[in-house]
Amino acid sequence: MAGKQAKVLTATQISTVLLHLGSTRHAARDRVMFLLSAKAGFRAKEIAMITWSMVLTATGEVGDVIHLEDKATKRLSGRSIPLNRELRAALFELHGSGIRSPDHPVIFSERGVGMTANTVVAWFARLYSRLGFQGCSSHSGRRTFVTNAARKVGQAGGSLRDVQQLAGHRSLTMTARYIESDSDSQRRLVNMI
């Protein structure tokens, strides 16, 4: 896939992945891994580095926002991402499946230790290969998140600057590279003018 961008996932593909992950050995963890990508726009490194302290409130409950610390992000540019309802429910389920200290990784291997970014990339490659999704990679969920956010930001009363901040990009130009265009949407938009 050198030189090509990861494909954006369709709603049907997202449903297929979630259905498949419900039958995996570590279903709760696997669901959170996928949703961190597709519903929070996390990079592989961010998925590997997130700890419970970034998710839990002071009282130890799953909060409404992920506070991604500098150490977990690209170029040490931490950010806060409001939790999607589906991701929050998955985190609540995973947190309830075992006692986790605040510094424990949210995503962990079978040995209970954190995963590396490369392990996360390999996990997504195996997942998409198993499902026969051509052109998909660990970045597909992130591109899906950014594309969907850009398409709906106006309905939420926001702007592309909000999408940029959620993605953790330094420039709108970088955010624009992630957004997949849609000719049907372009026709509808032109007809609205």
C-alpha positions as MATLAB code, in Angstrom:
seq = 'MAGKQAKVLTATQISTVLLHLGSTRHAARDRVMFLLSAKAGFRAKEIAMITWSMVLTATGEVGDVIHLEDKATKRLSGRSIPLNRELRAALFELHGSGIRSPDHPVIFSERGVGMTANTVVAWFARLYSRLGFQGCSSHSGRRTFVTNAARKVGQAGGSLRDVQQLAGHRSLTMTARYIESDSDSQRRLVNMI';
ca = [
       0.000    0.000    0.000;
       3.006    2.288   -0.303;
       1.953    5.730   -1.493;
      -1.756    5.029   -1.048;
      -4.012    6.235    1.716;
      -5.874    3.750    3.851;
      -9.447    3.220    2.709;
     -12.321    4.828    4.578;
     -14.650    2.228    6.084;
     -18.315    2.132    5.097;
     -21.087    1.824    7.688;
     -21.588   -1.777    6.557;
     -17.897   -2.554    7.035;
     -17.961   -1.028   10.522;
     -20.957   -3.205   11.427;
     -19.202   -6.271    9.976;
     -16.075   -5.587   12.048;
     -18.073   -5.105   15.255;
     -20.061   -8.292   14.638;
     -16.835  -10.212   14.006;
     -15.126   -8.789   17.106;
     -18.038   -9.953   19.267;
     -16.846  -13.521   18.690;
     -13.119  -13.026   19.321;
     -11.266  -14.399   22.347;
     -10.781  -10.900   23.807;
     -14.013   -9.375   22.517;
     -14.236   -6.447   24.980;
     -10.627   -5.365   24.388;
     -10.863   -5.873   20.631;
     -14.043   -3.816   20.396;
     -12.391   -0.939   22.300;
      -9.308   -1.110   20.032;
     -11.437   -0.800   16.921;
     -13.712    1.913   18.332;
     -10.733    4.012   19.500;
      -9.741    4.093   15.841;
     -13.147    4.538   14.162;
     -15.015    6.595   16.783;
     -12.191    8.653   18.341;
      -9.755    8.862   15.418;
      -6.785    7.439   17.309;
      -3.491    6.574   15.645;
      -1.922    3.154   16.376;
       0.525    4.771   18.832;
      -2.330    6.463   20.693;
      -4.253    3.187   20.954;
      -1.132    1.513   22.357;
      -0.356    4.329   24.820;
      -3.765    5.154   26.302;
      -4.015    4.385   30.013;
      -7.029    4.261   32.304;
      -6.000    7.567   33.914;
      -6.785    9.242   30.571;
     -10.305    7.762   30.533;
     -11.455    7.626   34.161;
     -12.828   10.422   36.322;
     -11.403   11.242   39.768;
     -13.956    8.815   41.244;
     -12.761    5.945   39.044;
     -15.686    5.914   36.610;
     -15.435    6.010   32.818;
     -15.768    9.697   31.985;
     -17.270   11.561   29.044;
     -13.915   12.675   27.601;
     -10.584   11.034   26.852;
      -7.723   13.276   27.955;
      -4.961   12.015   25.692;
      -1.703   13.049   27.334;
       1.275   14.452   25.425;
       3.319   11.258   25.912;
       0.682    9.248   24.017;
       0.449   11.475   20.953;
       2.411   12.379   17.886;
       4.672   15.406   18.412;
       3.664   15.575   22.088;
       0.420   17.372   21.273;
      -2.121   16.038   23.763;
      -5.797   16.636   23.203;
      -9.221   15.932   24.684;
     -11.766   13.932   22.714;
     -15.397   13.694   23.841;
     -16.398   10.033   24.062;
     -18.734    8.609   21.455;
     -21.588    6.751   23.221;
     -20.684    3.394   21.671;
     -17.013    3.768   22.621;
     -17.930    4.848   26.161;
     -20.113    1.753   26.599;
     -17.293   -0.469   25.319;
     -14.791    1.169   27.693;
     -17.246    0.729   30.582;
     -17.543   -2.986   29.727;
     -13.768   -3.438   29.436;
     -13.127   -1.563   32.675;
     -15.689   -3.723   34.469;
     -14.026   -6.926   33.285;
     -11.084   -6.443   35.632;
      -9.616   -4.036   38.146;
      -7.208   -1.709   36.398;
      -4.883    0.748   38.052;
      -4.868    4.249   36.548;
      -1.450    3.704   34.941;
      -2.454    0.346   33.387;
      -2.832    0.386   29.589;
      -6.408    0.230   28.333;
      -5.249   -2.023   25.482;
      -3.171   -4.956   26.620;
      -1.777   -8.234   25.333;
      -2.721  -11.709   26.558;
       0.109  -11.374   29.096;
      -1.562   -8.265   30.521;
       1.119   -5.839   29.341;
       0.617   -2.936   26.988;
       0.963   -3.334   23.244;
       3.359   -1.428   21.022;
       2.210    0.710   18.108;
       3.592   -1.958   15.742;
       1.545   -4.649   17.489;
      -1.579   -2.519   17.054;
      -0.776   -2.022   13.338;
      -0.332   -5.798   12.930;
      -3.594   -6.477   14.807;
      -5.535   -4.257   12.387;
      -3.776   -5.820    9.368;
      -4.834   -9.322   10.515;
      -8.382   -8.140   11.240;
      -8.928   -6.546    7.832;
      -7.217   -9.431    6.019;
      -9.481  -11.941    7.805;
     -12.534   -9.946    6.718;
     -11.252   -9.491    3.147;
     -11.160   -5.678    3.325;
      -8.723   -4.622    0.599;
      -6.729   -1.416    1.126;
      -7.589   -1.110    4.821;
      -4.997   -0.578    7.540;
      -4.731    0.673   11.110;
      -5.246    4.176    9.681;
      -8.613    3.313    8.077;
     -10.536    3.948   11.281;
      -8.804    7.308   11.720;
      -9.603    8.345    8.129;
     -13.182    7.155    8.659;
     -13.480    9.234   11.828;
     -12.081   12.396   10.202;
     -14.193   11.974    7.037;
     -17.410   11.360    9.004;
     -16.669   14.248   11.378;
     -16.052   16.611    8.441;
     -19.347   15.577    6.830;
     -21.356   16.141   10.021;
     -19.566   19.065   11.656;
     -21.996   21.610   10.200;
     -24.968   19.752   11.700;
     -23.284   20.025   15.116;
     -22.730   23.765   14.674;
     -18.967   23.377   14.385;
     -16.308   23.977   11.773;
     -13.419   22.120   10.179;
     -11.229   23.652   12.887;
     -13.088   21.415   15.382;
     -12.328   18.355   13.241;
      -8.681   19.432   13.059;
      -8.462   19.661   16.851;
     -10.178   16.302   17.392;
      -7.732   14.680   14.968;
      -4.744   16.354   16.596;
      -3.520   17.885   13.342;
      -1.410   21.026   13.330;
      -2.996   22.353   10.143;
      -6.278   22.251    8.255;
      -4.271   21.170    5.212;
      -3.376   17.900    6.940;
      -6.981   17.374    8.036;
      -8.142   17.951    4.459;
      -5.878   15.123    3.267;
      -7.813   12.686    5.438;
     -11.265   13.613    4.156;
     -12.573   11.426    1.381;
     -14.672   13.293   -1.168;
     -18.092   12.139   -2.320;
     -19.455   13.172   -5.726;
     -23.093   12.588   -4.642;
     -22.603   14.981   -1.728;
     -21.021   17.507   -4.051;
     -24.071   17.385   -6.344;
     -26.461   17.819   -3.402;
     -24.382   20.704   -2.062;
     -24.305   22.537   -5.402;
     -28.075   22.117   -5.757;
     -28.550   23.656   -2.293;
     -26.767   26.853   -3.361;
];
